[in-house]
CSV table of C-alpha atoms in Angstrom, one decimal:
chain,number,residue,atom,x,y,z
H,80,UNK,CA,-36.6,15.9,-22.0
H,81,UNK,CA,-38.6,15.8,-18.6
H,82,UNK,CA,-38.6,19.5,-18.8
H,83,UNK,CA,-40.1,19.8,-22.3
H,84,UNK,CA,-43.4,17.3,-21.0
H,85,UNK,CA,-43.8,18.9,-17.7
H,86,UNK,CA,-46.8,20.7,-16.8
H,87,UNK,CA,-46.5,24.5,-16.6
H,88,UNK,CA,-47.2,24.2,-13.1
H,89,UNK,CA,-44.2,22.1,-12.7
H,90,UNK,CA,-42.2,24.5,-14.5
H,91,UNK,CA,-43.4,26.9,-12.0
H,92,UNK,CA,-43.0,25.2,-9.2
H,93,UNK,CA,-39.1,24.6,-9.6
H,94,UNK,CA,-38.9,28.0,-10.8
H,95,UNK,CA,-40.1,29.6,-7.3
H,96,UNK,CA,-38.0,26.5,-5.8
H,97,UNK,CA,-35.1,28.1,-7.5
H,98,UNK,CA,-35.7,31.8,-6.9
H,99,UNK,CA,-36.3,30.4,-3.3
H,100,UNK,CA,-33.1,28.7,-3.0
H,101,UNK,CA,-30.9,31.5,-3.5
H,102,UNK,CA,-33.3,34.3,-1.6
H,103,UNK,CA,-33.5,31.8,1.5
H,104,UNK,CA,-29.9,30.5,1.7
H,105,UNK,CA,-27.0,32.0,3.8
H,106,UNK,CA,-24.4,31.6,5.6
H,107,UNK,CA,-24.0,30.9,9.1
H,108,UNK,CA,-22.4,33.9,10.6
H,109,UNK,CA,-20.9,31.9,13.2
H,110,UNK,CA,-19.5,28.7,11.3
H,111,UNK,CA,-20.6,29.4,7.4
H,112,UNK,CA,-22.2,26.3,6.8
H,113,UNK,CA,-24.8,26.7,4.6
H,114,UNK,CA,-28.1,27.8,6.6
H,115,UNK,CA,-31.5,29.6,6.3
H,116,UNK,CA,-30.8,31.4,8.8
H,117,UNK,CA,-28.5,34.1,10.3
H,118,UNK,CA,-27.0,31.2,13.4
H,119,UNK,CA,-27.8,27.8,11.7
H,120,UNK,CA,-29.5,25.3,13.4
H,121,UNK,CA,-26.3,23.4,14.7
H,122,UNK,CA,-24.8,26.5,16.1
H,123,UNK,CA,-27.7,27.6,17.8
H,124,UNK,CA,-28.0,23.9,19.2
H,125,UNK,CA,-26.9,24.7,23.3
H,126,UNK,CA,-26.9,21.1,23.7
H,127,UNK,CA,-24.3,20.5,21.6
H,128,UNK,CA,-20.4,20.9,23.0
H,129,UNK,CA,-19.3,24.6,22.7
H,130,UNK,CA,-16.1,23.6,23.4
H,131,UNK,CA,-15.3,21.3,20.0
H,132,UNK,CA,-15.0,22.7,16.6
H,133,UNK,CA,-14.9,20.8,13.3
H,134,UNK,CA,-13.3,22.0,10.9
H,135,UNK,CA,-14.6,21.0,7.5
H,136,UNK,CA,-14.1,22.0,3.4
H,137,UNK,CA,-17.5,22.6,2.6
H,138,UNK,CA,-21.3,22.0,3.8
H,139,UNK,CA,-21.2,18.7,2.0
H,140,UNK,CA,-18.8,17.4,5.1
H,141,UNK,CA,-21.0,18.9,7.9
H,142,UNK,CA,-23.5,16.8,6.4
H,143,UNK,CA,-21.4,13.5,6.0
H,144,UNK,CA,-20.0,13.9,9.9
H,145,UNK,CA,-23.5,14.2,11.0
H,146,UNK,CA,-24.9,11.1,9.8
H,147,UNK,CA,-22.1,9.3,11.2
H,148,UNK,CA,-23.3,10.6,14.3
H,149,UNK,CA,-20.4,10.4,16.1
H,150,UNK,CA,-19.5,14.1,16.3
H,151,UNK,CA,-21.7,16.6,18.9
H,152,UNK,CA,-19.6,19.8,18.6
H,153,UNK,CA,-19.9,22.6,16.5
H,154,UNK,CA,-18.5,22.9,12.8
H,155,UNK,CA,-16.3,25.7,11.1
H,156,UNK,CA,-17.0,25.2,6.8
H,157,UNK,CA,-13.6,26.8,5.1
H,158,UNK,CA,-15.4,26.8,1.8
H,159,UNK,CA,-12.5,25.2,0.0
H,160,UNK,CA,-9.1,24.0,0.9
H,161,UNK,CA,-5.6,26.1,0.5
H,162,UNK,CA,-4.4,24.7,-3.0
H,163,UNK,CA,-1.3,27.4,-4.1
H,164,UNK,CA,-1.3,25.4,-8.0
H,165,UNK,CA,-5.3,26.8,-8.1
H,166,UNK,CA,-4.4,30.1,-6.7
H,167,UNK,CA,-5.8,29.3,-3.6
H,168,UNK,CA,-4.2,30.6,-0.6
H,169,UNK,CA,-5.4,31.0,3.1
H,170,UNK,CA,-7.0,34.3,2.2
H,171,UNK,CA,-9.2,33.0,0.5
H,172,UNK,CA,-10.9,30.5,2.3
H,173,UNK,CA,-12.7,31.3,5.8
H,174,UNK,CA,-9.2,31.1,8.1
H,175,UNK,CA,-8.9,34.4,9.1
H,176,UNK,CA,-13.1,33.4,10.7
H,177,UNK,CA,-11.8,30.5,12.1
H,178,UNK,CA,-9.0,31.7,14.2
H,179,UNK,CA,-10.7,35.0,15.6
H,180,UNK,CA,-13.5,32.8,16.6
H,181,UNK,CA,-10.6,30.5,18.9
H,182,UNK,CA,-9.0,33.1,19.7
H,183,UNK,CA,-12.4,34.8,21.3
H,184,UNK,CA,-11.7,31.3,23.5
H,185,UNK,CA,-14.5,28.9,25.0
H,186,UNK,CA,-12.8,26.0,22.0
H,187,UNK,CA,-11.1,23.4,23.8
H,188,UNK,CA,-10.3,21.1,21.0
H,189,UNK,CA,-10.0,22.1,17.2
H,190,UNK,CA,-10.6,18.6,15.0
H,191,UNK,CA,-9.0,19.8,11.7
H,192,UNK,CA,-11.7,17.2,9.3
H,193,UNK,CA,-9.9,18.5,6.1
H,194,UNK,CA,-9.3,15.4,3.3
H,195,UNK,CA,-6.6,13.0,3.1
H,196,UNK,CA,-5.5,14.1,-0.9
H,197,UNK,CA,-2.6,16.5,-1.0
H,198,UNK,CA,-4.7,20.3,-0.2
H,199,UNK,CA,-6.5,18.9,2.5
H,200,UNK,CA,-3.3,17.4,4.0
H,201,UNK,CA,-1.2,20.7,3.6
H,202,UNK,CA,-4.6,22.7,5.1
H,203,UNK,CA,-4.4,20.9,8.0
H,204,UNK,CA,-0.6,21.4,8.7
H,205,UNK,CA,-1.0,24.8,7.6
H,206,UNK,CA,-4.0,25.2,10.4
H,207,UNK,CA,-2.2,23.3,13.0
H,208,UNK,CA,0.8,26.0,12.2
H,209,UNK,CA,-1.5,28.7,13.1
H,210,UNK,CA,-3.5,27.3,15.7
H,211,UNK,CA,-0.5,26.9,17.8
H,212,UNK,CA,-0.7,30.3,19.2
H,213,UNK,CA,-3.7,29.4,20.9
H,214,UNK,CA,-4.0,28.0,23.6
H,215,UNK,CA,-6.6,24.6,22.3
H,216,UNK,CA,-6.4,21.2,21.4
H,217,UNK,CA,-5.3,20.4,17.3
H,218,UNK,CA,-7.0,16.9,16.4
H,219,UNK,CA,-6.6,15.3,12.8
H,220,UNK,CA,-9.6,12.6,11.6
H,221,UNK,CA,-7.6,9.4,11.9
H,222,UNK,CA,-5.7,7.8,8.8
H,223,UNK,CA,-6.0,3.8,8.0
H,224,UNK,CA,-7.9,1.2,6.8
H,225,UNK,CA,-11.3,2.0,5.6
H,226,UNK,CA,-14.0,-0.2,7.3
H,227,UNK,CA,-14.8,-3.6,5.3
H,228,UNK,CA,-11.3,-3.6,3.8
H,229,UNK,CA,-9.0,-6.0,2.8
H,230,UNK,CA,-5.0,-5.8,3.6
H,231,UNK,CA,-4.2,-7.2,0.1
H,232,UNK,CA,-6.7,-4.6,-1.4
H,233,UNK,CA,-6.0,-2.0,0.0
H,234,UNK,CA,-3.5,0.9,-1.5
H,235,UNK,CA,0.1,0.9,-0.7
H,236,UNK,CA,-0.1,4.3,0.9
H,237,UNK,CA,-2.8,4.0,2.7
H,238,UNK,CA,-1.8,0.2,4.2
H,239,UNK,CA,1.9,2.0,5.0
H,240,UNK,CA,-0.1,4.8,7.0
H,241,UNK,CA,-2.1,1.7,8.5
H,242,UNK,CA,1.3,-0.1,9.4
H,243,UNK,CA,3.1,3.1,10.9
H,244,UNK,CA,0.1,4.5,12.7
H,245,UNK,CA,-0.7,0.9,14.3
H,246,UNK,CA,-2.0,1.6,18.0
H,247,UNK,CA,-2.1,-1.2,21.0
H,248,UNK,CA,-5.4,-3.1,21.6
D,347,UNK,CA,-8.5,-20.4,-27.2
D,348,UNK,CA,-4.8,-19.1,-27.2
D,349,UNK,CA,-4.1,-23.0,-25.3
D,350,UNK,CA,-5.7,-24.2,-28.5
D,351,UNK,CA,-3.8,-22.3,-30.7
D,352,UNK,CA,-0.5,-22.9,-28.6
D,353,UNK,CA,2.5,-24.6,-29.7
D,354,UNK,CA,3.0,-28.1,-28.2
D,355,UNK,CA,6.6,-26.6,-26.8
D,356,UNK,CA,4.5,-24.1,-24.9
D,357,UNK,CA,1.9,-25.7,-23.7
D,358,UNK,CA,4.8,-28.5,-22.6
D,359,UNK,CA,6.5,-25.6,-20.5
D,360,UNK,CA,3.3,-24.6,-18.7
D,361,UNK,CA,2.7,-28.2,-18.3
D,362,UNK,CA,6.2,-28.5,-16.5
D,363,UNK,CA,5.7,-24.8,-14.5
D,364,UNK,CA,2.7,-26.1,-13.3
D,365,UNK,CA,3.8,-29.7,-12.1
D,366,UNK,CA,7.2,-28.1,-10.4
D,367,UNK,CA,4.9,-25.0,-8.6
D,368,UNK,CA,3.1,-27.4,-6.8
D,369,UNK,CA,6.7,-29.9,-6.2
D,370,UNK,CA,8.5,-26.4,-5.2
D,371,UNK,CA,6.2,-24.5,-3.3
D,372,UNK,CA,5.8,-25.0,0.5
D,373,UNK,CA,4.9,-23.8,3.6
D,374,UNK,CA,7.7,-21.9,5.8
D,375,UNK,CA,8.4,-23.9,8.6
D,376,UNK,CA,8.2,-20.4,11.1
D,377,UNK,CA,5.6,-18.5,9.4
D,378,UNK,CA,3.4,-20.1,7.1
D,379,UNK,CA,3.6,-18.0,4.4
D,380,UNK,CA,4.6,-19.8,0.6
D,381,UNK,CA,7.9,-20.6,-0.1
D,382,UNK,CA,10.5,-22.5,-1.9
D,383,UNK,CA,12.4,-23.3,0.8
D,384,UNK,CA,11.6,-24.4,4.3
D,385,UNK,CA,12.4,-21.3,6.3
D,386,UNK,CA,11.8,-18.7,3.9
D,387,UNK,CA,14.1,-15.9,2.8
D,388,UNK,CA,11.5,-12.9,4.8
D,389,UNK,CA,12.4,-15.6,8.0
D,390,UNK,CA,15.9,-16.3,7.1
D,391,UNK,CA,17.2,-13.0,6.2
D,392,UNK,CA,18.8,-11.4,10.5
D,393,UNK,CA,18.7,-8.1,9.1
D,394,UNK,CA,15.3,-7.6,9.7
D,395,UNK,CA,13.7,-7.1,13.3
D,396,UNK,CA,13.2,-10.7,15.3
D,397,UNK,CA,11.4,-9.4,18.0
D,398,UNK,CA,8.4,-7.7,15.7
D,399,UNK,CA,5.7,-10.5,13.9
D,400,UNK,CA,2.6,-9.1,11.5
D,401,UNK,CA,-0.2,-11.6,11.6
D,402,UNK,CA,-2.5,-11.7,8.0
D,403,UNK,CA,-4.6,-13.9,6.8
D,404,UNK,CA,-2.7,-15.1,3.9
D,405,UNK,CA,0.6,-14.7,1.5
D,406,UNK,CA,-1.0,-11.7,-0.6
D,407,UNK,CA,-1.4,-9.8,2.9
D,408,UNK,CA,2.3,-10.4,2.9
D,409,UNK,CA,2.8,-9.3,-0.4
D,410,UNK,CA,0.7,-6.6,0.0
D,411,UNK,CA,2.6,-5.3,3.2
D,412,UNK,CA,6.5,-6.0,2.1
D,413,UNK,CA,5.4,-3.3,-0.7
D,414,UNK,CA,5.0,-0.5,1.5
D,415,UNK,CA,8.4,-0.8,2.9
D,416,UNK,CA,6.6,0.2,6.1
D,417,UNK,CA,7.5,-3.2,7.8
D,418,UNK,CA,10.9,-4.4,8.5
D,419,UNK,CA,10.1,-6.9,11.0
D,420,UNK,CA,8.5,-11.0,10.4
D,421,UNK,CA,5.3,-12.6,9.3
D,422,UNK,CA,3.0,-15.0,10.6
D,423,UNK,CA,0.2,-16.5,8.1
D,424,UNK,CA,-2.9,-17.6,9.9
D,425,UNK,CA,-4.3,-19.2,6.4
D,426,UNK,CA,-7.6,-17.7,6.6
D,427,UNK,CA,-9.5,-16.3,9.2
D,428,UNK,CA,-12.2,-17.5,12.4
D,429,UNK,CA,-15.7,-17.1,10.7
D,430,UNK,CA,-17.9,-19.5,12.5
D,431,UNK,CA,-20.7,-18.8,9.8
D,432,UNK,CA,-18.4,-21.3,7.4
D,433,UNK,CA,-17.5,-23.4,10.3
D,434,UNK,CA,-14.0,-21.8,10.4
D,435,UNK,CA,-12.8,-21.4,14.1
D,436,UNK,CA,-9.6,-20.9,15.6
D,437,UNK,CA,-8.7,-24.7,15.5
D,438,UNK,CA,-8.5,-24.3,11.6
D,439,UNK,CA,-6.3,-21.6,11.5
D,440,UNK,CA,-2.3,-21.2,12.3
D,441,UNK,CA,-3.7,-19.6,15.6
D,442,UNK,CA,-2.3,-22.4,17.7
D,443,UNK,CA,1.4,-22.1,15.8
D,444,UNK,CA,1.5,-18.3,16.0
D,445,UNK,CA,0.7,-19.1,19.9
D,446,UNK,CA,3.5,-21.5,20.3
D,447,UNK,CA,5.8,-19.0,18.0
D,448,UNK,CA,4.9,-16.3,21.0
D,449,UNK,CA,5.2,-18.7,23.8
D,450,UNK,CA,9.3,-19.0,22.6
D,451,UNK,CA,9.8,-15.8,23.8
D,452,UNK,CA,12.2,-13.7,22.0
D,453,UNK,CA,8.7,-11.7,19.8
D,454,UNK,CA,7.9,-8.3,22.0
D,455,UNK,CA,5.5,-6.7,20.0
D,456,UNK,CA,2.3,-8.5,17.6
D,457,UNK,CA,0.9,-6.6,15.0
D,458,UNK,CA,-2.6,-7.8,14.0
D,459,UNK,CA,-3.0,-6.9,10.6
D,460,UNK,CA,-6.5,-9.0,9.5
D,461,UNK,CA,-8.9,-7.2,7.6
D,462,UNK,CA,-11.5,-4.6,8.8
D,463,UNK,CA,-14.4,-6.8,7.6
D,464,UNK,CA,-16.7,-8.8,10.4
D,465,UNK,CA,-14.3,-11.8,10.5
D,466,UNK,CA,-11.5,-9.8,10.1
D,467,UNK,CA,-12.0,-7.9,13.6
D,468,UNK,CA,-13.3,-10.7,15.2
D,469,UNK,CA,-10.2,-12.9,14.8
D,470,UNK,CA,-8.4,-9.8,16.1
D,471,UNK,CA,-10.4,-9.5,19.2
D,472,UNK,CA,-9.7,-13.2,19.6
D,473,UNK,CA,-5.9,-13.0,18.8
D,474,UNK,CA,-5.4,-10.2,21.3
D,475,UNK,CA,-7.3,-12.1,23.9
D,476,UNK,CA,-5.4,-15.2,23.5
D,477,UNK,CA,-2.0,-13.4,22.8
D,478,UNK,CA,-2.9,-11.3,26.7
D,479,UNK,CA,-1.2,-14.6,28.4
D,480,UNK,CA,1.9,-13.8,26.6
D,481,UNK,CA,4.4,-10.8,27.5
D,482,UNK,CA,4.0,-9.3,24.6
D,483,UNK,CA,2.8,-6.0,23.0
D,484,UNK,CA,-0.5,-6.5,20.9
D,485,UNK,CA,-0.8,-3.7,18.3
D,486,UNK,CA,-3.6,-3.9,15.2
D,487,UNK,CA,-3.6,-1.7,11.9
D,488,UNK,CA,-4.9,2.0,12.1
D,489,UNK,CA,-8.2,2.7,11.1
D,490,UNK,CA,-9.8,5.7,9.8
D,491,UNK,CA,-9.7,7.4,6.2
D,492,UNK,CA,-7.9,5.6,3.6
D,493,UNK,CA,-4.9,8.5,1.6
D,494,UNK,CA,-6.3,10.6,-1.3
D,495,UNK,CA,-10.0,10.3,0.5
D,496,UNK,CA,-12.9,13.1,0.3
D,497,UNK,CA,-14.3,13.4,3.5
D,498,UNK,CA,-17.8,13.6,2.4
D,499,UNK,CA,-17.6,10.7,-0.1
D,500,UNK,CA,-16.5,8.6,3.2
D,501,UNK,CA,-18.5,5.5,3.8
D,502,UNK,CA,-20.3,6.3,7.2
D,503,UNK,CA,-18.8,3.8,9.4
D,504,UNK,CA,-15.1,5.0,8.4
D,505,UNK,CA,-16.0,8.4,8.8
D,506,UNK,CA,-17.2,7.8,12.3
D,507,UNK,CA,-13.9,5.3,13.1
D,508,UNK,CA,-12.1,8.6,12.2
D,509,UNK,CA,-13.5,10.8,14.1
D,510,UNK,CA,-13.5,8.7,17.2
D,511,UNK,CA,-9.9,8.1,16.8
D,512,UNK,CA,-9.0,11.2,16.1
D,513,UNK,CA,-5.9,12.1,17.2
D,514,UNK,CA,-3.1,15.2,18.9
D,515,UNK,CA,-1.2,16.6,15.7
């Protein structure tokens, strides 16, 4: 309804916003996040720590991980997670990129940052599998309680990982 | 409404539950948590692991944890937690009992399983500095992403807990 009151040049504006959107966006040839242009701005970045890679499902997760701010090496966007019951194997998501770029060395430290549902769990064992070869540090984000949570809240699976995984303080 | 509608047999047996949960229910005598007897049956029963104690905050923590399955060892209910904004410290709290539990040797490892909220961590921190006096291992609850979790639908302060405590896999 906003549409059918706007002003033509509203409608034209979004129209060259649109037309803009796909001519300007690419990949990153490096890491494929999304980017306008051919080395995004994170991967061009020589202040950030060559050595750590980030590997993430989709741009949406570069951008989540970089407002935490708690993350200064580069990323690697899989565009999708290995899910075999959506026809979705390894092939088809950027692995093959992501181990020719370790295996061109300079990665110290791999952090697999793929979800905690049941693809992004099997991606990152599947990753670890194959990282192995190489000769770099396999990370995993780390599992437990959320921030602000309570224990009696919290889900049975998740306070079970929270219980197993404690760690000495 | 459905009180109003009730029969007076029914309302007579809620009247009775009510007046024997408050004759029946007390404290356990070791941990705290509610029971019906004065060392309850988590406390009583040898086959779990003496030498282990899980401090919450109350008996729905307990709850909460026994249906994992995750924990095979004893409780210790602190009955709230220190949050000096409601004139709650330390004095208020089974801290002093979970102290003198520790001091009678036997426990080697605490787990500190408050919450993740403000209080939550800071009666942690204040456990595990009181408990340092004591040979004993102080462990807390892992943090990071809660099971079934989207990395980019993460709260921030999670998302940076995880990737700080990343760990080897």
């Amino acid at each position: 309804m906003y549409l059918v009151h706007a002003s033509d040049r509203e409608i034209g504006e979004l129209v060259r916003s649109l037309v803009e959107l796909k001519k300007k966006t690419c990949l990153c040839s490096v890491c494929f996040n999304l980017s306008d242009s051919d080395v995004c701005p994170i991967c061009a970045d020589r202040s950030r720590d060559q050595t750590l890679v980030c590997v993430v499902e989709g741009p949406a997760e570069v951008m989540a991980i970089e407002q935490t701010g708690a993350f200064k090496g580069l990323y690697h966007v899989l565009h999708g997670v290995i899910s075999p019951m959506d026809g979705i194997g390894p092939e088809h998501i950027k692995v093959r990129e992501l181990l020719d770029r370790i295996g061109n060395g300079k990665v110290e430290e791999v952090v697999i940052a793929t979800g905690t549902r049941v693809e992004g769990e099997a991606t990152a064992s599947y990753l670890a599998g194959e990282l192995k070869r190489y000769n770099v540090r396999v990370t995993r984000l780390a599992s437990g309680m959320p921030c602000g949570g309570e224990v009696k809240y919290i889900d049975p699976v998740t306070l079970k990982t929270a219980v197993e995984k404690r760690h000495a303080i």
